[in-house]
Tab-separated table of C-alpha atoms and ligand atoms in Angstrom:
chain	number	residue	atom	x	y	z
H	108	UNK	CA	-7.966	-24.997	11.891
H	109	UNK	CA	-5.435	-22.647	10.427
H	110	UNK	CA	-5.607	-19.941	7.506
H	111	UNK	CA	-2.444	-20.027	5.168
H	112	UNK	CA	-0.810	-16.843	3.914
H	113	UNK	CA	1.730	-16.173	1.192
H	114	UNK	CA	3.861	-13.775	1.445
H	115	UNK	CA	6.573	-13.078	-0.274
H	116	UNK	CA	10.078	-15.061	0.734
H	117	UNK	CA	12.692	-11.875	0.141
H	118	UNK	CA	12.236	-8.831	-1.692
H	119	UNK	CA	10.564	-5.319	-1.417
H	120	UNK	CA	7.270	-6.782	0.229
H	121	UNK	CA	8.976	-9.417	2.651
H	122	UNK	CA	9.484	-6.620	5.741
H	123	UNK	CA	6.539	-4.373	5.192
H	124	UNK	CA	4.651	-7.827	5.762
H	125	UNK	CA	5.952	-9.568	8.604
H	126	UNK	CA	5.734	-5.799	10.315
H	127	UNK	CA	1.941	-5.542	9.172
H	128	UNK	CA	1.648	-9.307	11.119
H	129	UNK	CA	3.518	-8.142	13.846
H	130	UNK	CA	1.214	-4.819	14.363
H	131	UNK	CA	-1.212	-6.987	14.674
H	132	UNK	CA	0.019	-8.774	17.226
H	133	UNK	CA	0.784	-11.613	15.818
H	134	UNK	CA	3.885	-13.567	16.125
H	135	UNK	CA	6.052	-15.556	13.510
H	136	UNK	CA	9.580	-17.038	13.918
H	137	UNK	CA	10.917	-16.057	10.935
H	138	UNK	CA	13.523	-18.140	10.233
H	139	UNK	CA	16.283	-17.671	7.317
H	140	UNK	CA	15.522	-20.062	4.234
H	141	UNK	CA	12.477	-21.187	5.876
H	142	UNK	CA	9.737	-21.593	3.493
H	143	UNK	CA	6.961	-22.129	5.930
H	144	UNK	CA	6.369	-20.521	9.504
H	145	UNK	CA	3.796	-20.493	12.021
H	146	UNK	CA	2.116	-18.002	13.991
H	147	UNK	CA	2.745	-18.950	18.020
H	148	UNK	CA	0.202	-16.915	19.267
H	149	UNK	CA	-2.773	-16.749	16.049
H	150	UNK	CA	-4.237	-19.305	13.963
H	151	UNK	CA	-1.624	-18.487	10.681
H	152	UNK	CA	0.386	-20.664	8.726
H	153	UNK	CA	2.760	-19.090	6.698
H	154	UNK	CA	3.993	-19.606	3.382
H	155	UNK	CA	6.856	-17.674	1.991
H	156	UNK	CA	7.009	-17.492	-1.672
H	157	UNK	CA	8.081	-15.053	-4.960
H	158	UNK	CA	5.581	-12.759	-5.415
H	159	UNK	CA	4.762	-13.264	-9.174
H	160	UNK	CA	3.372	-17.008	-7.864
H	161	UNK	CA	1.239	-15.760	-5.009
H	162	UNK	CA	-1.745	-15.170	-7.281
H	163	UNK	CA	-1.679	-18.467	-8.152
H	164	UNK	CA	-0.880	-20.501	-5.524
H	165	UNK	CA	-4.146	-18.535	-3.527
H	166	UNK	CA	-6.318	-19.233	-6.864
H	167	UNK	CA	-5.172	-22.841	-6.130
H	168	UNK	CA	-6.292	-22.625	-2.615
H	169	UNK	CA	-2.431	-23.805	-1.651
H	170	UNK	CA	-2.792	-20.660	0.247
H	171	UNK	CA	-6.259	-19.331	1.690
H	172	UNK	CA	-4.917	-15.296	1.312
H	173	UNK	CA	-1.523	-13.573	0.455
H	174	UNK	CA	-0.222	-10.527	0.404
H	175	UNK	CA	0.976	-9.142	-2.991
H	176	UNK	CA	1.538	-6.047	-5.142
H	177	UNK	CA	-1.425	-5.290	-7.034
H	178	UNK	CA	0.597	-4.836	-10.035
H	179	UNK	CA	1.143	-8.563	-9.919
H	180	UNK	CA	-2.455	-9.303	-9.409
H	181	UNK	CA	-3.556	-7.627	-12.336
H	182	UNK	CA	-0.884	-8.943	-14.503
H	183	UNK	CA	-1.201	-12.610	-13.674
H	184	UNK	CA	-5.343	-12.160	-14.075
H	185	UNK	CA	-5.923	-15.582	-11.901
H	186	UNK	CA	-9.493	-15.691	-9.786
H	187	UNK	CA	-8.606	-14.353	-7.217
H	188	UNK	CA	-10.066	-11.181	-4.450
H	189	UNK	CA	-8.981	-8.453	-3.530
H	190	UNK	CA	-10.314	-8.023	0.193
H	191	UNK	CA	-7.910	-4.419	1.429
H	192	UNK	CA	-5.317	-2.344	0.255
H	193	UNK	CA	-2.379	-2.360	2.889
H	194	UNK	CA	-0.862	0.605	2.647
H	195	UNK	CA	2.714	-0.265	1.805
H	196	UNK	CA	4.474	-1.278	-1.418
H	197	UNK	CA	3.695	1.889	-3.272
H	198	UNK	CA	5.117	2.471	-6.705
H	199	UNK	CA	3.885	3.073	-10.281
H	200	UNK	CA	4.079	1.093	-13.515
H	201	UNK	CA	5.084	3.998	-16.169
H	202	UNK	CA	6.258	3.973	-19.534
H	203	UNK	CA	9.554	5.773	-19.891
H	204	UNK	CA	11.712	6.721	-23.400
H	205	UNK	CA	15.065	8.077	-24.083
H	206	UNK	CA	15.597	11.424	-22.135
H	207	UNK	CA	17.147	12.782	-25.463
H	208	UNK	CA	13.600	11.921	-26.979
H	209	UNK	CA	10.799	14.309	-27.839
H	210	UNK	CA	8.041	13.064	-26.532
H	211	UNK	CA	4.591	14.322	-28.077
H	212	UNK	CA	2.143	12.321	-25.858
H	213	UNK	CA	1.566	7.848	-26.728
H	214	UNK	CA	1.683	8.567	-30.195
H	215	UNK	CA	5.278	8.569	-30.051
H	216	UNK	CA	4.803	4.888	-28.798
H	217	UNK	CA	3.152	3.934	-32.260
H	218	UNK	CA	4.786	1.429	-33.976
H	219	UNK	CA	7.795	1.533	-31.670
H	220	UNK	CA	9.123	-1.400	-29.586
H	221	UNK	CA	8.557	-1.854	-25.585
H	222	UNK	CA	10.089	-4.161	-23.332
H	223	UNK	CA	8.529	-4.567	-19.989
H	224	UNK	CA	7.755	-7.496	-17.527
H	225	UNK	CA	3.893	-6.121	-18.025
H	226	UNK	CA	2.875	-7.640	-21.142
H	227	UNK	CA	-0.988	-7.966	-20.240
H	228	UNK	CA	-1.327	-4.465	-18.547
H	229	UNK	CA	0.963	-3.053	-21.617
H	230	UNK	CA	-1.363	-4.556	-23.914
H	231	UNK	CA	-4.491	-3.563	-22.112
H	232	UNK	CA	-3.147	-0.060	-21.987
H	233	UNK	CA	-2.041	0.326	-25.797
H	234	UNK	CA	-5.278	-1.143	-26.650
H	235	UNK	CA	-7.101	1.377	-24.807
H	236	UNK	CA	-5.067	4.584	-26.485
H	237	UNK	CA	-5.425	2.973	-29.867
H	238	UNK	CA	-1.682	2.506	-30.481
H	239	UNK	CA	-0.060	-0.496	-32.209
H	240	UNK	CA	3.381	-1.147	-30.701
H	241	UNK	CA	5.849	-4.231	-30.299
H	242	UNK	CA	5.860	-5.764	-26.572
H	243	UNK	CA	9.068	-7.390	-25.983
H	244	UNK	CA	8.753	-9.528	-22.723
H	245	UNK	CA	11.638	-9.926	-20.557
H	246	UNK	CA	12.060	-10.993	-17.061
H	247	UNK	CA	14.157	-8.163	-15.374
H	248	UNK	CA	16.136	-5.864	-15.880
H	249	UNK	CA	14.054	-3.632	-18.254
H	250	UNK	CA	15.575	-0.502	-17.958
H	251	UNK	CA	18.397	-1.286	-20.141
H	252	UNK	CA	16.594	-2.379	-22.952
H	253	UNK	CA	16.227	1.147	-24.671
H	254	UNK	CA	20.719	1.905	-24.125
H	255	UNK	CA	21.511	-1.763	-25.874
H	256	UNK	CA	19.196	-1.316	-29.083
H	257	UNK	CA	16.456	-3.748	-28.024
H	258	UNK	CA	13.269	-0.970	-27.294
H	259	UNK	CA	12.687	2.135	-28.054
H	260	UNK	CA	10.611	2.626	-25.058
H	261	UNK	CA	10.165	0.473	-21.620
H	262	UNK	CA	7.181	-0.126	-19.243
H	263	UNK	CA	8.292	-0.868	-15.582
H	264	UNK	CA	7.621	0.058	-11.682
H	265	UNK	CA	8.935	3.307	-10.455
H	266	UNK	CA	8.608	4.577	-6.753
H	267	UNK	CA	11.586	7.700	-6.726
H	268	UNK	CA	12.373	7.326	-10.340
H	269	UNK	CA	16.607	7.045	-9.601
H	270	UNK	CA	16.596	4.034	-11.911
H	271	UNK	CA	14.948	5.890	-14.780
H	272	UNK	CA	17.411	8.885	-14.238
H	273	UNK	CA	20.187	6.609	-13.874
H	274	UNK	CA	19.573	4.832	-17.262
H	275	UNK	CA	19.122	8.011	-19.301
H	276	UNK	CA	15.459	7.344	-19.597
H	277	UNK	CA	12.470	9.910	-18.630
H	278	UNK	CA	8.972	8.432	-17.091
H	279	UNK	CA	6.212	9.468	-19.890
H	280	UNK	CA	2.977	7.742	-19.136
H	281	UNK	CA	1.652	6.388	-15.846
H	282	UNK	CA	-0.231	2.836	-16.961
H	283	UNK	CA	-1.112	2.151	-13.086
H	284	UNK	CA	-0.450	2.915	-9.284
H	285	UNK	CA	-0.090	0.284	-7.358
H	286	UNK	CA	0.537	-0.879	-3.250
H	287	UNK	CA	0.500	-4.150	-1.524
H	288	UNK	CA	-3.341	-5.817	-1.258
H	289	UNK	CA	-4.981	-8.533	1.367
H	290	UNK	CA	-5.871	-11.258	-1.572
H	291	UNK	CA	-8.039	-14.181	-0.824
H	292	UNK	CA	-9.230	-17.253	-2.125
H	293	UNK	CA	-12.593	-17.304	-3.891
H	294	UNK	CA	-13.921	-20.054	-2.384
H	295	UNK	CA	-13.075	-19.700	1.189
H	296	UNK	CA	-14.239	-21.968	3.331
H	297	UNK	CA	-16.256	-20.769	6.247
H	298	UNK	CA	-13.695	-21.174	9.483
H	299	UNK	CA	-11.166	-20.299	7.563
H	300	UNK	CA	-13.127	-16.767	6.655
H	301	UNK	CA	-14.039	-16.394	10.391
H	302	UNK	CA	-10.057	-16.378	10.811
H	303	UNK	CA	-9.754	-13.818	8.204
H	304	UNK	CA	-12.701	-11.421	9.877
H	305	UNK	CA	-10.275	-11.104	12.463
H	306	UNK	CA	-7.316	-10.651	10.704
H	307	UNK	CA	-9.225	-8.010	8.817
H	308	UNK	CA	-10.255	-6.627	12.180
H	309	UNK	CA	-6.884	-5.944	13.119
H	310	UNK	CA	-5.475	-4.891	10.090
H	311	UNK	CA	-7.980	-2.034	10.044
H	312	UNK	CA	-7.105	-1.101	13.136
H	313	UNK	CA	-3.782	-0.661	12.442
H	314	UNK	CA	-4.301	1.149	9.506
H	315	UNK	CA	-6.555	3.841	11.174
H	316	UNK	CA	-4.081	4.370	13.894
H	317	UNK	CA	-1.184	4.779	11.113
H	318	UNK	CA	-3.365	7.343	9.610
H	319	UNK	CA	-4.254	9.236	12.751
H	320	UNK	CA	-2.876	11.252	15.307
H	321	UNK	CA	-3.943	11.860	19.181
H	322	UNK	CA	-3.638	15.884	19.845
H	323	UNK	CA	-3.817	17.449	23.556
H	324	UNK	CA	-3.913	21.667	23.397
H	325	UNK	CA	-4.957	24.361	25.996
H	326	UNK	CA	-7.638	26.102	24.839
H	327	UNK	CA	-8.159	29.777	27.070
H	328	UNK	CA	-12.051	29.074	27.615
H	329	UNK	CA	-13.374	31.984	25.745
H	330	UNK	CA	-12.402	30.484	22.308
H	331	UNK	CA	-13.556	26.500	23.297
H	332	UNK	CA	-16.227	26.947	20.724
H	333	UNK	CA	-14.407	28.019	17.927
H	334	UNK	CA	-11.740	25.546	18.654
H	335	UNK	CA	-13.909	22.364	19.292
H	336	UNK	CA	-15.604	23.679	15.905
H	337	UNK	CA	-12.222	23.038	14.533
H	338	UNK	CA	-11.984	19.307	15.640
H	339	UNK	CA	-13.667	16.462	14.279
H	340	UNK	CA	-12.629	13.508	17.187
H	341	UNK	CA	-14.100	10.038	16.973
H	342	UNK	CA	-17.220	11.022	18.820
H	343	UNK	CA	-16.638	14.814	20.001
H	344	UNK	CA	-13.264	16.378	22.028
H	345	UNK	CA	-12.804	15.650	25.735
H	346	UNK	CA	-12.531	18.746	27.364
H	347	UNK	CA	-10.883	19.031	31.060
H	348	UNK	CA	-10.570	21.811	33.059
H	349	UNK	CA	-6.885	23.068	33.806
H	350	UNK	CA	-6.003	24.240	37.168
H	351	UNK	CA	-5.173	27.754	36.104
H	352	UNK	CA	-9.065	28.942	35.932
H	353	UNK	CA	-9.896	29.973	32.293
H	354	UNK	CA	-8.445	27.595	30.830
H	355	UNK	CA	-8.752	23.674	29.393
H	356	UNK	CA	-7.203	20.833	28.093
H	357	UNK	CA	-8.616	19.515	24.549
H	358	UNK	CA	-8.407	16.154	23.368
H	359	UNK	CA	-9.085	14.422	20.064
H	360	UNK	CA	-8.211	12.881	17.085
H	361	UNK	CA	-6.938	14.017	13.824
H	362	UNK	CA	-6.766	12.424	10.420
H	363	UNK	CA	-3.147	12.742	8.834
H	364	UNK	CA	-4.695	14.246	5.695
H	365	UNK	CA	-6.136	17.687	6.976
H	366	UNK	CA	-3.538	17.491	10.097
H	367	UNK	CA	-1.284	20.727	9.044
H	368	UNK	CA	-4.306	22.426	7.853
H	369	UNK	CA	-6.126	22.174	11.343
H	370	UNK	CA	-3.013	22.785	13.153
H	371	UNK	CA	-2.681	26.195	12.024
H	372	UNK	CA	-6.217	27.151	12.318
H	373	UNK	CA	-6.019	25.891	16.045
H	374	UNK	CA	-3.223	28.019	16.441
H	375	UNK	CA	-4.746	30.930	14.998
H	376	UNK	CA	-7.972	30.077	16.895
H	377	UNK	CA	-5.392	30.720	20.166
H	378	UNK	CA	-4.755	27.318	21.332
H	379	UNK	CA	-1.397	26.828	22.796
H	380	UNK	CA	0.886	23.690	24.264
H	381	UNK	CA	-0.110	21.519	21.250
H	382	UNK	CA	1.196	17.752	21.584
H	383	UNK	CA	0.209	15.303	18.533
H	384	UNK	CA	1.501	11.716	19.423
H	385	UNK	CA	1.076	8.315	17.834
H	386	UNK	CA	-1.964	5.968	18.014
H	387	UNK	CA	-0.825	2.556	18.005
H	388	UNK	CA	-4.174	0.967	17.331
H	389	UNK	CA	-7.412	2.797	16.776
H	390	UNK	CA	-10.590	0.453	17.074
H	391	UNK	CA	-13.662	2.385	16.055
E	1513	LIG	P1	10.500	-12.035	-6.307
E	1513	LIG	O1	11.842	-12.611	-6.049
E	1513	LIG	O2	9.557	-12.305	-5.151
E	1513	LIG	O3	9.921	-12.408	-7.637
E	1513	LIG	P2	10.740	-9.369	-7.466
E	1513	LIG	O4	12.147	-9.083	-7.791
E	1513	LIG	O5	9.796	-9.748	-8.559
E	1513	LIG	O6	10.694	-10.454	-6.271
E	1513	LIG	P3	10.554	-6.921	-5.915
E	1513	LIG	O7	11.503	-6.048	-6.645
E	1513	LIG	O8	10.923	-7.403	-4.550
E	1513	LIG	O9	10.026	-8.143	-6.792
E	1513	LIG	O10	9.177	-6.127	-5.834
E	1513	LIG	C1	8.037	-6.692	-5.256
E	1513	LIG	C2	6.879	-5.724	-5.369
E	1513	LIG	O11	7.190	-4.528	-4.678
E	1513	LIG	C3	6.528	-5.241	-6.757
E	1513	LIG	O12	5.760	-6.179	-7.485
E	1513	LIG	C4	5.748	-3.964	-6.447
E	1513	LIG	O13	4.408	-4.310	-6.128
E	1513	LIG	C5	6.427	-3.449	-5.197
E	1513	LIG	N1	7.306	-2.255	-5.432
E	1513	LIG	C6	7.275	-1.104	-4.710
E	1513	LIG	N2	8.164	-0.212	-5.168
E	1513	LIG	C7	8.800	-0.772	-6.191
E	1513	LIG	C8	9.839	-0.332	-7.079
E	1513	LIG	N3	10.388	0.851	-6.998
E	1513	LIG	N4	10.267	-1.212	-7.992
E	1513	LIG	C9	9.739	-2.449	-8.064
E	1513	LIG	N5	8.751	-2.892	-7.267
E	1513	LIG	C10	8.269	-2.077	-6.341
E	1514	LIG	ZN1	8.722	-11.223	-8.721
């Protein structure tokens, strides 16, 4: 018994997702052109697709999960779930205008025309701000639609916002932020979910180790309180005793988000030889 995946053939998704397999230890010849694989050492079968039809073909049940942009989810509105965020595949689906425009909030948008690849989250969005506008749908592309005369205003993913600049447009509204998410079939049958629990399972673990560090400092002994204080650690810091009496060596684990902030209070606290490395997998 094997689960199938999408994921998609080539494109912005295709690497972050064969290295999110691969973190998890799990290995797939990925051969050129090929537009199925399998796993050699878990029980994955591996279907390589274009994104926009991986909501589909999981709804179908031609694949039991897939990774895909949630952008794409929400556009293509097919039953499917959405089982974890993966971390990757970050961008933002924004309305932009001529830079030359004076934009006075998405009452400039009334009555104007918008081309975009988006039409249901467009609509969705006007609808919600009470603005009647044109949606022109077009496949790709987008961001010339305003310089040849067909919009007035587009609706399309950003991540740095280069192809904006470089088309003379400026990013005015953010409709939705988006990143690659673990989809799944609704009606999963039961090995096939026991398969997933372990994907899951590792895909957590990745995730947590991505988003944590492992720090080692020497703390003199007289400030160990106020530094442990400092520390959250999975359970509490392991504390050793250096050879040169008076002092220790501190060890825990840090979240990414309050690292720098902790880091200088440790300092300040008088801890000294601080090393933060990588955790490769953190299993909690
Ligand atoms: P396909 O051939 O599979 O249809 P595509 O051209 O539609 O590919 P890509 O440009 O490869 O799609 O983008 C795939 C996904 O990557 C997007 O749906 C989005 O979730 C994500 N993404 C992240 N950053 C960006 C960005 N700057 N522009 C477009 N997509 C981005
Ligand atoms: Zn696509």
């Amino acid at each position: 018994m094997k689960l199938k995946i999408a994921v998609q053939k080539s494109g912005r998704l295709h690497d972050d997702s064969i290295k999110l397999l691969k973190e998890c230890g799990i290995d797939i010849s990925n051969g050129v052109n090929k537009l199925k694989s399998e796993a050699s050492n878990f029980p994955l079968e591996v279907f390589f697709l274009r994104d926009d039809d991986i909501p589909q073909y999981v709804e179908d049940a031609v694949a039991d999960i897939g990774f895909v942009g949630e952008n794409v989810v929400y556009e293509k509105q097919k039953k499917v779930d959405v089982v974890e965020k993966l971390g990757f595949g970050r961008c933002r689906l924004s309305i932009a205008v001529k830079r030359g425009d004076v934009y006075d909030g998405v009452n400039f948008l009334q009555g104007k025309r918008i081309a975009t690849s988006y039409p249901v989250l467009v609509k969705d969005f006007l609808q919600q701000k009470g603005i009647d506008a044109e949606i022109h749908e077009i496949s790709g592309s987008v961001e010339i639609a305003p310089g040849i005369g067909l919009a007035e205003a587009i609706c399309d993913l950003v991540s740095s916002g280069s192809t904006l600049f470089m088309n003379g447009l400026k990013e005015t509204e953010t409709i939705l932020h988006s990143q690659a998410v673990l989809i799944k079939n609704q009606q999963l049958a039961f090995p096939q979910q026991e398969i997933l629990n372990k994907l899951l399972f590792r895909i957590q673990s990745v995730k947590k180790a991505k988003n944590n560090k492992y720090i080692l400092l020497n703390a003199p002994n007289d400030k160990l309180d106020e530094i442990i204080s400092l520390l959250p650690g999975m359970k509490s810091p392991t504390v050793l005793p250096l050879a040169d009496k008076g002092w220790s060596s501190v060890h825990s684990v840090l979240s990414e988000n309050e690292f720098w902030h902790i880091i200088e209070q440790l300092k300040q606290a008088g801890a000294q030889g601080i090393l933060v490395v990588p955790i490769e997998k953190m299993i909690v």
